[in-house]
Short mmCIF file of C-alpha atoms and ligand atoms in Angstrom, two decimals:
data_model
loop_
_atom_site.label_atom_id
_atom_site.label_comp_id
_atom_site.label_asym_id
_atom_site.label_seq_id
_atom_site.Cartn_x
_atom_site.Cartn_y
_atom_site.Cartn_z
CA UNK A 5 131.26 -206.58 -27.99
CA UNK A 6 131.94 -203.10 -26.63
CA UNK A 7 129.14 -200.65 -27.31
CA UNK A 8 129.92 -196.93 -27.28
CA UNK A 9 127.26 -194.61 -25.93
CA UNK A 10 126.93 -190.90 -25.49
CA UNK A 11 128.20 -189.36 -22.28
CA UNK A 12 125.47 -189.11 -19.65
CA UNK A 13 125.41 -185.53 -18.39
CA UNK A 14 123.24 -183.44 -16.08
CA UNK A 15 121.05 -182.32 -19.04
CA UNK A 16 120.59 -186.02 -20.02
CA UNK A 17 119.39 -186.81 -16.51
CA UNK A 18 117.14 -183.73 -16.38
CA UNK A 19 115.57 -184.73 -19.70
CA UNK A 20 114.84 -188.22 -18.41
CA UNK A 21 113.31 -186.75 -15.27
CA UNK A 22 111.06 -184.46 -17.35
CA UNK A 23 109.96 -187.34 -19.58
CA UNK A 24 109.30 -189.60 -16.57
CA UNK A 25 111.94 -192.14 -17.68
CA UNK A 26 113.26 -193.95 -14.57
CA UNK A 27 117.02 -193.70 -14.01
CA UNK A 28 119.16 -196.66 -12.94
CA UNK A 29 121.99 -196.13 -10.49
CA UNK A 30 124.36 -198.68 -8.98
CA UNK A 31 127.36 -198.69 -6.70
CA UNK A 32 130.62 -199.81 -8.25
CA UNK A 33 134.19 -199.92 -7.01
CA UNK A 34 136.38 -201.49 -9.71
CA UNK A 35 137.29 -201.46 -13.40
CA UNK A 36 135.76 -204.72 -14.71
CA UNK A 37 132.42 -204.16 -12.96
CA UNK A 38 132.31 -200.56 -14.21
CA UNK A 39 132.86 -201.85 -17.75
CA UNK A 40 129.91 -204.26 -17.41
CA UNK A 41 127.64 -201.61 -15.88
CA UNK A 42 128.36 -199.22 -18.73
CA UNK A 43 127.66 -201.98 -21.27
CA UNK A 44 124.36 -202.75 -19.50
CA UNK A 45 123.22 -199.13 -19.97
CA UNK A 46 123.27 -198.10 -16.30
CA UNK A 47 123.09 -194.31 -16.28
CA UNK A 48 124.67 -193.40 -12.94
CA UNK A 49 127.40 -195.01 -10.84
CA UNK A 50 128.11 -194.22 -7.21
CA UNK A 51 131.55 -195.09 -5.92
CA UNK A 52 130.16 -195.39 -2.42
CA UNK A 53 132.14 -195.40 0.78
CA UNK A 54 130.27 -198.68 1.27
CA UNK A 55 133.44 -200.01 -0.38
CA UNK A 56 134.83 -200.00 3.14
CA UNK A 57 132.47 -202.88 3.90
CA UNK A 58 131.99 -204.56 0.51
CA UNK A 59 135.60 -204.39 -0.74
CA UNK A 60 137.80 -203.78 2.29
CA UNK A 61 135.99 -205.85 4.91
CA UNK A 62 135.49 -203.19 7.60
CA UNK A 63 132.37 -203.35 9.80
CA UNK A 64 131.32 -199.80 8.88
CA UNK A 65 132.11 -197.08 6.35
CA UNK A 66 133.91 -194.88 8.89
CA UNK A 67 137.52 -196.01 8.30
CA UNK A 68 137.40 -195.18 4.57
CA UNK A 69 139.80 -192.41 3.47
CA UNK A 70 139.86 -189.98 0.54
CA UNK A 71 142.83 -191.96 -0.82
CA UNK A 72 140.75 -195.19 -0.83
CA UNK A 73 137.93 -193.36 -2.60
CA UNK A 74 140.11 -191.71 -5.22
CA UNK A 75 141.92 -194.96 -6.12
CA UNK A 76 138.67 -196.90 -6.62
CA UNK A 77 136.91 -194.04 -8.42
CA UNK A 78 139.77 -193.71 -10.92
CA UNK A 79 139.44 -197.42 -11.74
CA UNK A 80 135.67 -197.09 -12.19
CA UNK A 81 136.08 -194.12 -14.51
CA UNK A 82 138.50 -196.11 -16.67
CA UNK A 83 135.90 -198.87 -16.99
CA UNK A 84 132.88 -196.59 -17.55
CA UNK A 85 133.98 -193.43 -19.38
CA UNK A 86 130.45 -192.33 -20.32
CA UNK A 87 128.46 -193.00 -17.18
CA UNK A 88 127.43 -190.16 -14.82
CA UNK A 89 129.94 -190.82 -12.05
CA UNK A 90 129.38 -189.73 -8.45
CA UNK A 91 132.06 -189.87 -5.77
CA UNK A 92 130.90 -190.43 -2.22
CA UNK A 93 132.53 -188.08 0.29
CA UNK A 94 133.97 -190.32 3.04
CA UNK A 95 133.61 -189.77 6.76
CA UNK A 96 135.18 -186.52 7.98
CA UNK A 97 136.12 -185.35 4.48
CA UNK A 98 133.39 -182.65 4.66
CA UNK A 99 131.81 -182.54 8.13
CA UNK A 100 134.34 -180.21 9.78
CA UNK A 101 134.26 -177.14 7.51
CA UNK A 102 133.45 -175.78 4.05
CA UNK A 103 137.14 -175.59 3.10
CA UNK A 104 137.69 -179.33 3.66
CA UNK A 105 134.47 -180.07 1.79
CA UNK A 106 135.36 -177.99 -1.29
CA UNK A 107 138.95 -179.26 -1.41
CA UNK A 108 137.96 -182.93 -1.15
CA UNK A 109 135.07 -182.56 -3.60
CA UNK A 110 137.57 -180.92 -5.98
CA UNK A 111 139.89 -183.93 -5.66
CA UNK A 112 137.09 -186.23 -6.81
CA UNK A 113 136.56 -184.07 -9.88
CA UNK A 114 140.21 -183.40 -10.78
CA UNK A 115 141.90 -186.67 -9.81
CA UNK A 116 139.15 -189.22 -10.42
CA UNK A 117 137.09 -187.68 -13.23
CA UNK A 118 133.80 -187.52 -11.31
CA UNK A 119 130.73 -185.68 -12.57
CA UNK A 120 129.40 -184.98 -9.06
CA UNK A 121 129.86 -185.82 -5.41
CA UNK A 122 127.48 -187.10 -2.73
CA UNK A 123 127.39 -186.20 0.94
CA UNK A 124 125.14 -187.31 3.79
CA UNK A 125 122.87 -185.12 5.89
CA UNK A 126 120.00 -182.64 5.75
CA UNK A 127 119.61 -179.03 6.90
CA UNK A 128 122.90 -179.15 8.83
CA UNK A 129 124.71 -179.61 5.49
CA UNK A 130 123.25 -176.58 3.72
CA UNK A 131 126.46 -174.54 3.99
CA UNK A 132 128.49 -177.42 2.56
CA UNK A 133 126.09 -177.92 -0.35
CA UNK A 134 126.18 -174.20 -1.14
CA UNK A 135 129.97 -173.98 -0.90
CA UNK A 136 130.58 -177.03 -3.11
CA UNK A 137 128.03 -176.02 -5.75
CA UNK A 138 129.49 -172.48 -5.71
CA UNK A 139 132.79 -174.11 -6.68
CA UNK A 140 131.04 -175.52 -9.77
CA UNK A 141 130.69 -179.08 -8.47
CA UNK A 142 127.26 -180.78 -8.64
CA UNK A 143 126.14 -182.21 -5.29
CA UNK A 144 123.82 -185.07 -4.42
CA UNK A 145 122.31 -185.13 -0.94
CA UNK A 146 121.56 -188.32 1.01
CA UNK A 147 118.74 -188.57 3.57
CA UNK A 148 117.07 -191.28 5.63
CA UNK A 149 119.50 -193.98 6.67
CA UNK A 150 122.86 -192.26 6.42
CA UNK A 151 125.51 -194.90 7.21
CA UNK A 152 128.13 -192.41 8.43
CA UNK A 153 125.73 -191.55 11.31
CA UNK A 154 124.69 -195.14 11.97
CA UNK A 155 125.70 -194.90 15.61
CA UNK A 156 123.54 -191.80 16.20
CA UNK A 157 120.66 -193.39 14.25
CA UNK A 158 120.76 -196.52 16.42
CA UNK A 159 121.61 -199.02 13.67
CA UNK A 160 120.78 -199.85 10.04
CA UNK A 161 117.00 -199.39 10.25
CA UNK A 162 114.06 -197.69 8.52
CA UNK A 163 114.04 -193.89 8.98
CA UNK A 164 111.05 -191.50 9.00
CA UNK A 165 108.58 -194.08 10.29
CA UNK A 166 106.65 -191.69 12.52
CA UNK A 167 104.98 -188.49 11.24
CA UNK A 168 107.46 -186.11 12.95
CA UNK A 169 110.54 -187.91 11.65
CA UNK A 170 108.98 -188.17 8.18
CA UNK A 171 108.14 -184.44 8.16
CA UNK A 172 111.77 -183.62 8.95
CA UNK A 173 112.96 -185.74 5.99
CA UNK A 174 110.40 -184.11 3.66
CA UNK A 175 111.60 -180.66 4.79
CA UNK A 176 115.28 -181.62 4.51
CA UNK A 177 114.81 -182.79 0.92
CA UNK A 178 113.37 -179.41 -0.05
CA UNK A 179 116.09 -177.55 1.89
CA UNK A 180 118.84 -179.49 0.06
CA UNK A 181 117.17 -178.84 -3.30
CA UNK A 182 116.92 -175.12 -2.54
CA UNK A 183 120.59 -175.09 -1.49
CA UNK A 184 121.48 -176.33 -4.98
CA UNK A 185 121.59 -180.15 -4.77
CA UNK A 186 120.82 -181.63 -8.20
CA UNK A 187 119.85 -184.95 -6.62
CA UNK A 188 118.60 -186.24 -3.27
CA UNK A 189 119.01 -189.91 -2.42
CA UNK A 190 116.44 -191.34 0.01
CA UNK A 191 117.72 -194.45 1.74
CA UNK A 192 115.36 -196.68 3.68
CA UNK A 193 112.40 -194.36 4.15
CA UNK A 194 108.74 -195.44 3.82
CA UNK A 195 107.46 -195.58 0.25
CA UNK A 196 104.78 -192.93 0.86
CA UNK A 197 107.32 -190.48 2.23
CA UNK A 198 109.43 -190.99 -0.89
CA UNK A 199 106.38 -190.38 -3.08
CA UNK A 200 105.58 -187.09 -1.35
CA UNK A 201 109.17 -185.89 -1.70
CA UNK A 202 109.29 -186.86 -5.39
CA UNK A 203 106.01 -185.06 -6.10
CA UNK A 204 107.16 -181.94 -4.25
CA UNK A 205 110.55 -181.67 -5.94
CA UNK A 206 110.88 -178.92 -8.53
CA UNK A 207 114.06 -179.82 -10.38
CA UNK A 208 116.05 -182.19 -8.18
CA UNK A 209 116.26 -185.86 -9.05
CA UNK A 210 114.83 -187.88 -6.19
CA UNK A 211 116.46 -191.30 -6.14
CA UNK A 212 115.39 -194.21 -3.94
CA UNK A 213 117.27 -196.98 -2.18
CA UNK A 214 114.88 -199.21 -0.28
CA UNK A 215 112.27 -196.44 -0.45
CA UNK A 216 109.65 -197.79 -2.86
CA UNK A 217 108.98 -197.32 -6.57
CA UNK A 218 107.94 -193.66 -6.73
CA UNK A 219 111.31 -191.93 -6.99
CA UNK A 220 112.75 -190.69 -10.31
CA UNK A 221 115.08 -193.68 -10.25
CA UNK A 222 116.62 -196.41 -8.12
CA UNK A 223 119.99 -197.12 -6.54
CA UNK A 224 121.16 -200.56 -5.43
CA UNK A 225 124.35 -201.76 -3.83
CA UNK A 226 126.02 -203.96 -6.46
CA UNK A 227 127.26 -206.54 -3.94
CA UNK A 228 123.73 -207.00 -2.55
CA UNK A 229 122.16 -207.59 -5.97
CA UNK A 230 124.61 -210.41 -6.81
CA UNK A 231 125.04 -212.15 -3.46
CA UNK A 232 128.60 -210.90 -3.14
CA UNK A 233 128.53 -209.54 0.43
CA UNK A 234 129.09 -212.47 2.78
CA UNK A 235 127.71 -210.95 6.00
CA UNK A 236 124.08 -210.24 5.06
CA UNK A 237 121.68 -209.24 2.26
CA UNK A 238 119.32 -206.45 3.34
CA UNK A 239 115.57 -206.78 2.71
CA UNK A 240 115.62 -203.73 0.43
CA UNK A 241 117.91 -205.51 -2.04
CA UNK A 242 116.68 -207.92 -4.69
CA UNK A 243 119.20 -210.60 -5.67
CA UNK A 244 119.28 -210.45 -9.48
CA UNK A 245 121.74 -213.31 -9.80
CA UNK A 246 123.76 -215.29 -7.30
CA UNK A 247 127.27 -214.57 -8.53
CA UNK A 248 128.61 -215.35 -5.07
CA UNK A 249 127.36 -218.94 -5.42
CA UNK A 250 128.68 -219.29 -8.98
CA UNK A 251 132.13 -218.06 -7.91
CA UNK A 252 132.20 -220.28 -4.82
CA UNK A 253 131.36 -223.38 -6.90
CA UNK A 254 134.07 -222.42 -9.41
CA UNK A 255 136.62 -222.03 -6.62
CA UNK A 256 135.73 -225.43 -5.16
CA UNK A 257 136.11 -227.06 -8.60
CA UNK A 258 139.49 -225.40 -9.11
CA UNK A 259 140.67 -226.55 -5.71
CA UNK A 260 139.58 -230.12 -6.46
CA UNK A 261 141.06 -230.19 -9.98
CA UNK A 262 144.44 -228.93 -8.78
CA UNK A 263 144.51 -231.63 -6.15
CA UNK A 264 143.41 -234.50 -8.44
CA UNK A 265 145.63 -233.11 -11.28
CA UNK A 266 142.82 -232.73 -13.82
CA UNK A 267 143.81 -229.07 -14.15
CA UNK A 268 145.72 -227.98 -16.16
CA UNK A 269 144.78 -230.31 -19.03
CA UNK A 270 146.34 -230.36 -22.54
CA UNK A 271 143.92 -227.58 -23.45
CA UNK A 272 145.61 -225.18 -21.02
CA UNK A 273 149.18 -226.32 -21.61
CA UNK A 274 151.93 -225.27 -24.02
CA UNK A 275 154.16 -227.97 -25.54
CA UNK A 276 157.63 -227.87 -27.10
CA UNK A 277 158.94 -229.40 -30.36
CA UNK A 278 160.75 -232.75 -29.86
CA UNK A 279 163.93 -231.42 -31.51
CA UNK A 280 164.07 -228.43 -29.16
CA UNK A 281 163.38 -230.59 -26.18
CA UNK A 282 166.12 -233.09 -27.19
CA UNK A 283 168.55 -230.19 -27.60
CA UNK A 284 167.62 -228.84 -24.19
CA UNK A 285 167.99 -232.27 -22.66
CA UNK A 286 171.52 -232.61 -24.08
CA UNK A 287 172.45 -229.12 -22.88
CA UNK A 288 171.36 -229.97 -19.37
CA UNK A 289 172.96 -233.38 -19.14
O1 KIV B 317 128.31 -195.74 0.24
C1 KIV B 317 127.29 -196.06 -0.37
O2 KIV B 317 127.26 -196.99 -1.17
C2 KIV B 317 126.10 -195.28 -0.12
C3 KIV B 317 124.81 -195.97 -0.37
C4 KIV B 317 124.46 -196.79 0.81
C5 KIV B 317 123.79 -195.02 -0.69
O3 KIV B 317 126.18 -194.19 0.35
#
């Protein structure tokens, strides 16, 4: 049964942060999954540009366009009207200049009904964060493993392992917060680095993905948590249920039943009254 809940807003999230109530955040890219996530009480949804890999089958997130993002985000909003919805700015929708960044962030808000946007990068993104927040759009930062820079980072691997690299991430988190980011996502950084950043934040939500338990909340990639991404499952993801296996077994059964004609059975079939059938038969003969 559908359960209505109150709209999750920035003040709701701030209250949870103050009370020390952990916040759950998931990626989502489609209407039926958004519906289920809302029913499960998930507070935040990220329509990530990871959809390029999980939904569209690319090898990276780089080919994803604003049009892809808007289409999927609109579907998610229809399925989860009360969740706090964050649109992920795709590659080259904000890197070049403030004008592009504000215009594309505005599209997420106006066309897809987002509550906020997310962009990747640290101190080099301060101007973008300031420009977008000045336009009245809440911004989440994203530090550590930032998939749009995967080539420069040398692959999908832990970031901030050494003291110098960790110090830079700690500083970047504070810089983003001071620039106006309401949230900073830490992806794949050591747990102790995440703890320091969380303790040092004043108002920003610090959210973790593969960064240990000490953030204000956690993000997971939906496809990883249900065994739905065929290429790999990263160590940072826990598989909460193997939907991929359930679906595969269902598909095999369907394939078999079609071939041995056990599907459709009477249960899935519509009949016709004898008199109508006789009439039809006469009309055709
Ligand atoms: O696109 C995405 O889903 C993301 C997560 C990896 C954080 O940015």
